[in-house]
């Protein structure tokens, strides 16, 4: 008989042979910054997450700063939206202003700018629209412009989430041409057309006004295509590649991590967060244990970096066990 239970008999032995662990250094916290003043708005579908105006954001930044997590991923919520998403690449747009403010006050904080048009377009799509078509090539220069303005404002990294073909290449070229050769790109490489994004779309006000995102985001049924997307983003210059969402796509994470020796990020998205929160608020699950189990599973599948709305809670729990 093999006695597997020998190594399970105490906390010390279990932690001695543990294969995977989550550290606060693995975590990135997404934040929503909204135009205006004196705003701290709760998001109904995401308990515990808020939209902050810049003058109110310190409360949250202090927590990030003290938590030991690695950084934040910033989303802007503008006042003005139009057909072409002008505010996305306005050097004085909400996200550019927020980056400038944060980097001035917390120079050591890693600030990643999400690059996409959907929060800024009146139709809510991630690219330019002609009729009912979402245009690919015409969108690329606008994404590149958004990335450049964010980096000029001080962003340490950019993360294109638009799922236009050629986005990473277009952004890499513009950054290189403007003297930002050393600014890394995290590609949302294998991003699926998922129902798990709906709370985020409340939070960021980015719900498509017509149709859906299936002509640019991936079919949830495909794993080989996800591998090709990742491979392509690496060839085009992505420094970090991402699989999104996380939990329902851990097989994709596993496949990709076995094939490519690149840092892999997962995005533990809004719907995944909200399901856990809702059950926890009802007292149906133990939030801390569920979150720890979920994040551990993401690491076990091969992710190095986890973008998660649970980041601050998890960092706090990790400190308690130390
Ligand atoms: C915008 C974007 C989305 C998310 C990150 N960037 C939404 C979408 O594609 O509809 C989803 C994040 C989440 O659900 O937490 N392109
Ligand atoms: Zn988008």
GROMACS .gro file of C-alpha atoms and ligand atoms in nm:
model
  339
    1UNK     CA    1   0.000   0.000   0.000
    2UNK     CA    2   0.123   0.354  -0.078
    3UNK     CA    3   0.053   0.570   0.226
    4UNK     CA    4  -0.008   0.912   0.068
    5UNK     CA    5  -0.154   1.025   0.395
    6UNK     CA    6   0.189   1.033   0.565
    7UNK     CA    7   0.265   1.369   0.405
    8UNK     CA    8  -0.081   1.504   0.481
    9UNK     CA    9  -0.061   1.455   0.854
   10UNK     CA   10   0.039   1.808   0.962
   11UNK     CA   11   0.036   2.166   0.840
   12UNK     CA   12   0.414   2.166   0.830
   13UNK     CA   13   0.437   1.856   0.615
   14UNK     CA   14   0.160   1.973   0.385
   15UNK     CA   15   0.330   2.304   0.325
   16UNK     CA   16   0.668   2.133   0.283
   17UNK     CA   17   0.543   1.933  -0.015
   18UNK     CA   18   0.302   2.193  -0.156
   19UNK     CA   19   0.360   2.235  -0.530
   20UNK     CA   20   0.187   2.567  -0.590
   21UNK     CA   21   0.139   2.884  -0.395
   22UNK     CA   22  -0.008   3.227  -0.452
   23UNK     CA   23   0.190   3.532  -0.350
   24UNK     CA   24   0.064   3.889  -0.337
   25UNK     CA   25   0.340   3.962  -0.590
   26UNK     CA   26   0.144   3.758  -0.846
   27UNK     CA   27  -0.156   3.986  -0.822
   28UNK     CA   28  -0.273   4.286  -1.024
   29UNK     CA   29  -0.578   4.485  -0.913
   30UNK     CA   30  -0.813   4.635  -1.175
   31UNK     CA   31  -0.942   4.984  -1.096
   32UNK     CA   32  -1.206   5.211  -1.250
   33UNK     CA   33  -1.142   5.582  -1.262
   34UNK     CA   34  -1.430   5.810  -1.353
   35UNK     CA   35  -1.435   6.167  -1.477
   36UNK     CA   36  -1.572   6.425  -1.235
   37UNK     CA   37  -1.518   6.514  -0.871
   38UNK     CA   38  -1.601   6.376  -0.532
   39UNK     CA   39  -1.722   6.045  -0.674
   40UNK     CA   40  -1.704   5.705  -0.511
   41UNK     CA   41  -1.970   5.499  -0.684
   42UNK     CA   42  -2.048   5.145  -0.590
   43UNK     CA   43  -2.117   4.898  -0.869
   44UNK     CA   44  -2.429   4.693  -0.797
   45UNK     CA   45  -2.310   4.379  -0.969
   46UNK     CA   46  -1.962   4.394  -0.811
   47UNK     CA   47  -1.990   4.433  -0.434
   48UNK     CA   48  -1.675   4.588  -0.288
   49UNK     CA   49  -1.563   4.749  -0.616
   50UNK     CA   50  -1.606   5.123  -0.684
   51UNK     CA   51  -1.558   5.386  -0.948
   52UNK     CA   52  -1.343   5.666  -0.813
   53UNK     CA   53  -1.284   6.016  -0.940
   54UNK     CA   54  -0.918   6.113  -0.925
   55UNK     CA   55  -0.964   6.332  -0.616
   56UNK     CA   56  -1.109   6.033  -0.427
   57UNK     CA   57  -0.880   5.757  -0.547
   58UNK     CA   58  -0.614   5.788  -0.275
   59UNK     CA   59  -0.821   5.580  -0.034
   60UNK     CA   60  -0.783   5.282  -0.266
   61UNK     CA   61  -0.427   5.358  -0.379
   62UNK     CA   62  -0.306   5.361  -0.019
   63UNK     CA   63  -0.447   5.011   0.026
   64UNK     CA   64  -0.277   4.895  -0.293
   65UNK     CA   65   0.049   5.053  -0.184
   66UNK     CA   66   0.045   4.880   0.154
   67UNK     CA   67  -0.084   4.546   0.029
   68UNK     CA   68   0.230   4.408  -0.135
   69UNK     CA   69   0.051   4.334  -0.464
   70UNK     CA   70   0.242   4.409  -0.784
   71UNK     CA   71   0.030   4.674  -0.947
   72UNK     CA   72  -0.295   4.804  -1.090
   73UNK     CA   73  -0.472   4.781  -1.424
   74UNK     CA   74  -0.654   5.105  -1.503
   75UNK     CA   75  -0.984   5.155  -1.684
   76UNK     CA   76  -1.123   5.499  -1.763
   77UNK     CA   77  -1.490   5.594  -1.750
   78UNK     CA   78  -1.527   5.916  -1.953
   79UNK     CA   79  -1.812   6.169  -1.959
   80UNK     CA   80  -1.806   6.215  -2.332
   81UNK     CA   81  -1.846   5.928  -2.576
   82UNK     CA   82  -1.855   5.947  -2.954
   83UNK     CA   83  -1.841   5.727  -3.263
   84UNK     CA   84  -1.462   5.724  -3.276
   85UNK     CA   85  -1.384   5.707  -2.903
   86UNK     CA   86  -1.197   6.040  -2.903
   87UNK     CA   87  -1.149   6.048  -2.526
   88UNK     CA   88  -0.952   5.724  -2.536
   89UNK     CA   89  -0.655   5.896  -2.702
   90UNK     CA   90  -0.699   6.247  -2.566
   91UNK     CA   91  -0.369   6.325  -2.387
   92UNK     CA   92  -0.586   6.489  -2.119
   93UNK     CA   93  -0.845   6.213  -2.110
   94UNK     CA   94  -0.955   6.058  -1.783
   95UNK     CA   95  -0.721   5.762  -1.788
   96UNK     CA   96  -0.418   5.969  -1.896
   97UNK     CA   97  -0.491   6.219  -1.617
   98UNK     CA   98  -0.527   5.940  -1.364
   99UNK     CA   99  -0.197   5.783  -1.471
  100UNK     CA  100  -0.020   6.118  -1.434
  101UNK     CA  101  -0.167   6.167  -1.089
  102UNK     CA  102  -0.086   5.818  -0.968
  103UNK     CA  103   0.270   5.810  -1.099
  104UNK     CA  104   0.342   6.148  -0.943
  105UNK     CA  105   0.212   6.045  -0.604
  106UNK     CA  106   0.318   5.677  -0.608
  107UNK     CA  107   0.616   5.662  -0.846
  108UNK     CA  108   0.701   5.307  -0.744
  109UNK     CA  109   0.352   5.170  -0.821
  110UNK     CA  110   0.325   4.956  -1.136
  111UNK     CA  111   0.051   5.113  -1.347
  112UNK     CA  112  -0.082   4.920  -1.644
  113UNK     CA  113  -0.317   5.094  -1.887
  114UNK     CA  114  -0.592   4.888  -2.048
  115UNK     CA  115  -0.604   4.982  -2.415
  116UNK     CA  116  -0.945   4.961  -2.584
  117UNK     CA  117  -1.210   5.190  -2.725
  118UNK     CA  118  -1.530   5.037  -2.586
  119UNK     CA  119  -1.552   5.255  -2.274
  120UNK     CA  120  -1.517   5.561  -2.500
  121UNK     CA  121  -1.737   5.484  -2.801
  122UNK     CA  122  -2.106   5.576  -2.818
  123UNK     CA  123  -2.183   5.234  -2.972
  124UNK     CA  124  -1.981   5.049  -2.705
  125UNK     CA  125  -1.775   4.842  -2.948
  126UNK     CA  126  -1.400   4.794  -2.914
  127UNK     CA  127  -1.324   4.933  -3.258
  128UNK     CA  128  -1.455   5.172  -3.522
  129UNK     CA  129  -1.789   5.079  -3.667
  130UNK     CA  130  -1.922   5.098  -4.022
  131UNK     CA  131  -2.284   4.991  -4.042
  132UNK     CA  132  -2.281   4.677  -3.833
  133UNK     CA  133  -1.922   4.587  -3.909
  134UNK     CA  134  -1.645   4.638  -3.654
  135UNK     CA  135  -1.348   4.763  -3.855
  136UNK     CA  136  -1.010   4.608  -3.785
  137UNK     CA  137  -0.729   4.792  -3.967
  138UNK     CA  138  -0.887   5.136  -3.930
  139UNK     CA  139  -0.899   5.086  -3.553
  140UNK     CA  140  -0.528   5.005  -3.513
  141UNK     CA  141  -0.391   5.362  -3.534
  142UNK     CA  142  -0.639   5.474  -3.267
  143UNK     CA  143  -0.534   5.197  -3.031
  144UNK     CA  144  -0.171   5.287  -3.095
  145UNK     CA  145  -0.248   5.650  -3.017
  146UNK     CA  146  -0.421   5.555  -2.695
  147UNK     CA  147  -0.124   5.342  -2.592
  148UNK     CA  148   0.121   5.623  -2.672
  149UNK     CA  149  -0.073   5.886  -2.475
  150UNK     CA  150  -0.095   5.652  -2.176
  151UNK     CA  151   0.278   5.578  -2.185
  152UNK     CA  152   0.355   5.948  -2.227
  153UNK     CA  153   0.143   6.009  -1.918
  154UNK     CA  154   0.363   5.763  -1.730
  155UNK     CA  155   0.206   5.417  -1.770
  156UNK     CA  156   0.461   5.143  -1.704
  157UNK     CA  157   0.291   4.892  -1.932
  158UNK     CA  158   0.002   4.879  -2.179
  159UNK     CA  159  -0.249   4.598  -2.220
  160UNK     CA  160  -0.455   4.596  -2.541
  161UNK     CA  161  -0.790   4.422  -2.478
  162UNK     CA  162  -0.960   4.507  -2.808
  163UNK     CA  163  -0.902   4.177  -2.996
  164UNK     CA  164  -0.831   4.351  -3.325
  165UNK     CA  165  -0.578   4.156  -3.533
  166UNK     CA  166  -0.241   4.329  -3.541
  167UNK     CA  167  -0.298   4.541  -3.229
  168UNK     CA  168   0.022   4.437  -3.051
  169UNK     CA  169   0.233   4.504  -3.359
  170UNK     CA  170   0.076   4.846  -3.419
  171UNK     CA  171   0.133   4.946  -3.056
  172UNK     CA  172   0.490   4.811  -3.046
  173UNK     CA  173   0.579   5.012  -3.357
  174UNK     CA  174   0.439   5.338  -3.227
  175UNK     CA  175   0.604   5.297  -2.887
  176UNK     CA  176   0.940   5.215  -3.047
  177UNK     CA  177   0.920   5.510  -3.288
  178UNK     CA  178   0.857   5.746  -2.999
  179UNK     CA  179   1.139   5.633  -2.777
  180UNK     CA  180   0.952   5.386  -2.559
  181UNK     CA  181   1.142   5.074  -2.661
  182UNK     CA  182   1.150   4.954  -2.303
  183UNK     CA  183   0.781   4.974  -2.226
  184UNK     CA  184   0.633   4.623  -2.211
  185UNK     CA  185   0.307   4.511  -2.369
  186UNK     CA  186   0.073   4.261  -2.207
  187UNK     CA  187  -0.151   4.122  -2.479
  188UNK     CA  188  -0.504   4.011  -2.402
  189UNK     CA  189  -0.411   3.740  -2.647
  190UNK     CA  190  -0.668   3.465  -2.600
  191UNK     CA  191  -0.973   3.665  -2.500
  192UNK     CA  192  -1.301   3.483  -2.535
  193UNK     CA  193  -1.646   3.623  -2.616
  194UNK     CA  194  -1.764   3.547  -2.265
  195UNK     CA  195  -2.081   3.604  -2.066
  196UNK     CA  196  -1.856   3.648  -1.763
  197UNK     CA  197  -1.784   4.011  -1.859
  198UNK     CA  198  -2.130   4.150  -1.792
  199UNK     CA  199  -2.066   4.302  -1.447
  200UNK     CA  200  -1.760   4.478  -1.592
  201UNK     CA  201  -1.973   4.632  -1.861
  202UNK     CA  202  -2.192   4.786  -1.587
  203UNK     CA  203  -1.881   4.909  -1.413
  204UNK     CA  204  -1.716   5.060  -1.719
  205UNK     CA  205  -2.033   5.150  -1.909
  206UNK     CA  206  -1.903   4.959  -2.209
  207UNK     CA  207  -2.193   4.739  -2.315
  208UNK     CA  208  -2.220   4.715  -2.695
  209UNK     CA  209  -2.520   4.916  -2.817
  210UNK     CA  210  -2.594   4.668  -3.094
  211UNK     CA  211  -2.492   4.310  -3.166
  212UNK     CA  212  -2.219   4.141  -2.964
  213UNK     CA  213  -1.841   4.097  -2.966
  214UNK     CA  214  -1.834   3.755  -3.131
  215UNK     CA  215  -1.682   3.882  -3.455
  216UNK     CA  216  -1.364   3.983  -3.273
  217UNK     CA  217  -1.346   3.796  -2.942
  218UNK     CA  218  -1.286   3.421  -2.950
  219UNK     CA  219  -1.535   3.137  -2.957
  220UNK     CA  220  -1.540   2.977  -2.609
  221UNK     CA  221  -1.528   2.633  -2.771
  222UNK     CA  222  -1.175   2.675  -2.912
  223UNK     CA  223  -0.842   2.591  -2.755
  224UNK     CA  224  -0.613   2.545  -3.059
  225UNK     CA  225  -0.715   2.885  -3.186
  226UNK     CA  226  -0.625   3.028  -2.846
  227UNK     CA  227  -0.278   2.880  -2.880
  228UNK     CA  228  -0.242   3.042  -3.224
  229UNK     CA  229  -0.350   3.379  -3.085
  230UNK     CA  230  -0.091   3.352  -2.810
  231UNK     CA  231   0.182   3.247  -3.053
  232UNK     CA  232   0.099   3.538  -3.280
  233UNK     CA  233   0.106   3.796  -3.001
  234UNK     CA  234   0.449   3.667  -2.894
  235UNK     CA  235   0.577   3.700  -3.251
  236UNK     CA  236   0.434   4.051  -3.273
  237UNK     CA  237   0.619   4.161  -2.962
  238UNK     CA  238   0.399   4.092  -2.660
  239UNK     CA  239   0.609   4.053  -2.345
  240UNK     CA  240   0.330   3.896  -2.140
  241UNK     CA  241   0.039   3.700  -2.286
  242UNK     CA  242  -0.301   3.658  -2.130
  243UNK     CA  243  -0.586   3.411  -2.122
  244UNK     CA  244  -0.923   3.559  -2.030
  245UNK     CA  245  -1.149   3.467  -1.850
  246UNK     CA  246  -0.963   3.241  -1.607
  247UNK     CA  247  -1.164   2.968  -1.437
  248UNK     CA  248  -1.355   2.823  -1.729
  249UNK     CA  249  -1.040   2.840  -1.946
  250UNK     CA  250  -0.773   2.675  -1.733
  251UNK     CA  251  -0.723   2.409  -2.001
  252UNK     CA  252  -0.617   2.690  -2.235
  253UNK     CA  253  -0.376   2.820  -1.969
  254UNK     CA  254  -0.231   2.473  -1.927
  255UNK     CA  255  -0.189   2.422  -2.305
  256UNK     CA  256  -0.025   2.759  -2.352
  257UNK     CA  257   0.204   2.724  -2.051
  258UNK     CA  258   0.336   2.394  -2.180
  259UNK     CA  259   0.407   2.538  -2.523
  260UNK     CA  260   0.552   2.883  -2.456
  261UNK     CA  261   0.821   2.993  -2.219
  262UNK     CA  262   0.665   3.335  -2.163
  263UNK     CA  263   0.500   3.487  -1.858
  264UNK     CA  264   0.131   3.403  -1.874
  265UNK     CA  265  -0.135   3.618  -1.715
  266UNK     CA  266  -0.495   3.524  -1.647
  267UNK     CA  267  -0.779   3.765  -1.594
  268UNK     CA  268  -1.010   3.646  -1.318
  269UNK     CA  269  -1.294   3.851  -1.463
  270UNK     CA  270  -1.588   4.041  -1.319
  271UNK     CA  271  -1.846   3.760  -1.352
  272UNK     CA  272  -1.616   3.516  -1.174
  273UNK     CA  273  -1.571   3.769  -0.895
  274UNK     CA  274  -1.942   3.848  -0.868
  275UNK     CA  275  -2.046   3.482  -0.845
  276UNK     CA  276  -1.808   3.427  -0.555
  277UNK     CA  277  -1.914   3.750  -0.385
  278UNK     CA  278  -2.285   3.679  -0.422
  279UNK     CA  279  -2.254   3.333  -0.272
  280UNK     CA  280  -2.027   3.464   0.005
  281UNK     CA  281  -2.268   3.745   0.094
  282UNK     CA  282  -2.541   3.486   0.126
  283UNK     CA  283  -2.326   3.284   0.362
  284UNK     CA  284  -2.328   2.988   0.123
  285UNK     CA  285  -1.952   2.957   0.085
  286UNK     CA  286  -1.637   3.047   0.275
  287UNK     CA  287  -1.509   3.338   0.064
  288UNK     CA  288  -1.151   3.320   0.180
  289UNK     CA  289  -1.116   2.949   0.114
  290UNK     CA  290  -1.293   2.969  -0.223
  291UNK     CA  291  -1.082   3.259  -0.344
  292UNK     CA  292  -0.762   3.091  -0.227
  293UNK     CA  293  -0.861   2.770  -0.404
  294UNK     CA  294  -0.953   2.953  -0.726
  295UNK     CA  295  -0.635   3.159  -0.741
  296UNK     CA  296  -0.423   2.854  -0.656
  297UNK     CA  297  -0.588   2.666  -0.944
  298UNK     CA  298  -0.490   2.945  -1.182
  299UNK     CA  299  -0.126   2.921  -1.072
  300UNK     CA  300  -0.138   2.541  -1.087
  301UNK     CA  301  -0.265   2.556  -1.447
  302UNK     CA  302   0.043   2.760  -1.541
  303UNK     CA  303  -0.039   3.126  -1.491
  304UNK     CA  304   0.229   3.349  -1.341
  305UNK     CA  305   0.025   3.666  -1.311
  306UNK     CA  306  -0.334   3.696  -1.187
  307UNK     CA  307  -0.545   4.002  -1.255
  308UNK     CA  308  -0.821   3.987  -0.997
  309UNK     CA  309  -1.075   4.203  -0.814
  310UNK     CA  310  -0.997   3.986  -0.509
  311UNK     CA  311  -0.635   4.113  -0.504
  312UNK     CA  312  -0.660   4.335  -0.195
  313UNK     CA  313  -0.859   4.077   0.004
  314UNK     CA  314  -0.620   3.801  -0.094
  315UNK     CA  315  -0.315   4.009  -0.002
  316UNK     CA  316  -0.469   4.075   0.339
  317UNK     CA  317  -0.539   3.703   0.394
  318UNK     CA  318  -0.185   3.612   0.288
  319UNK     CA  319  -0.046   3.852   0.549
  320UNK     CA  320  -0.258   3.691   0.818
  321UNK     CA  321  -0.106   3.347   0.761
  322UNK     CA  322   0.255   3.471   0.758
  323LIG     C1  323  -1.269   4.597  -2.264
  323LIG     C2  324  -1.251   4.499  -2.153
  323LIG     C3  325  -1.345   4.409  -2.102
  323LIG     C4  326  -1.285   4.347  -1.994
  323LIG     C5  327  -1.156   4.398  -1.984
  323LIG     N1  328  -1.136   4.491  -2.085
  323LIG     C6  329  -1.487   4.384  -2.138
  323LIG     C7  330  -1.523   4.335  -2.270
  323LIG     O1  331  -1.441   4.293  -2.352
  323LIG     O2  332  -1.644   4.337  -2.295
  323LIG     C8  333  -1.351   4.246  -1.905
  323LIG     C9  334  -1.307   4.248  -1.765
  323LIG    C10  335  -1.398   4.183  -1.668
  323LIG     O3  336  -1.503   4.126  -1.701
  323LIG     O4  337  -1.362   4.189  -1.550
  323LIG     N2  338  -1.229   4.551  -2.388
  324LIG    ZN1  339  -1.320   4.681  -2.552
   0.00000   0.00000   0.00000
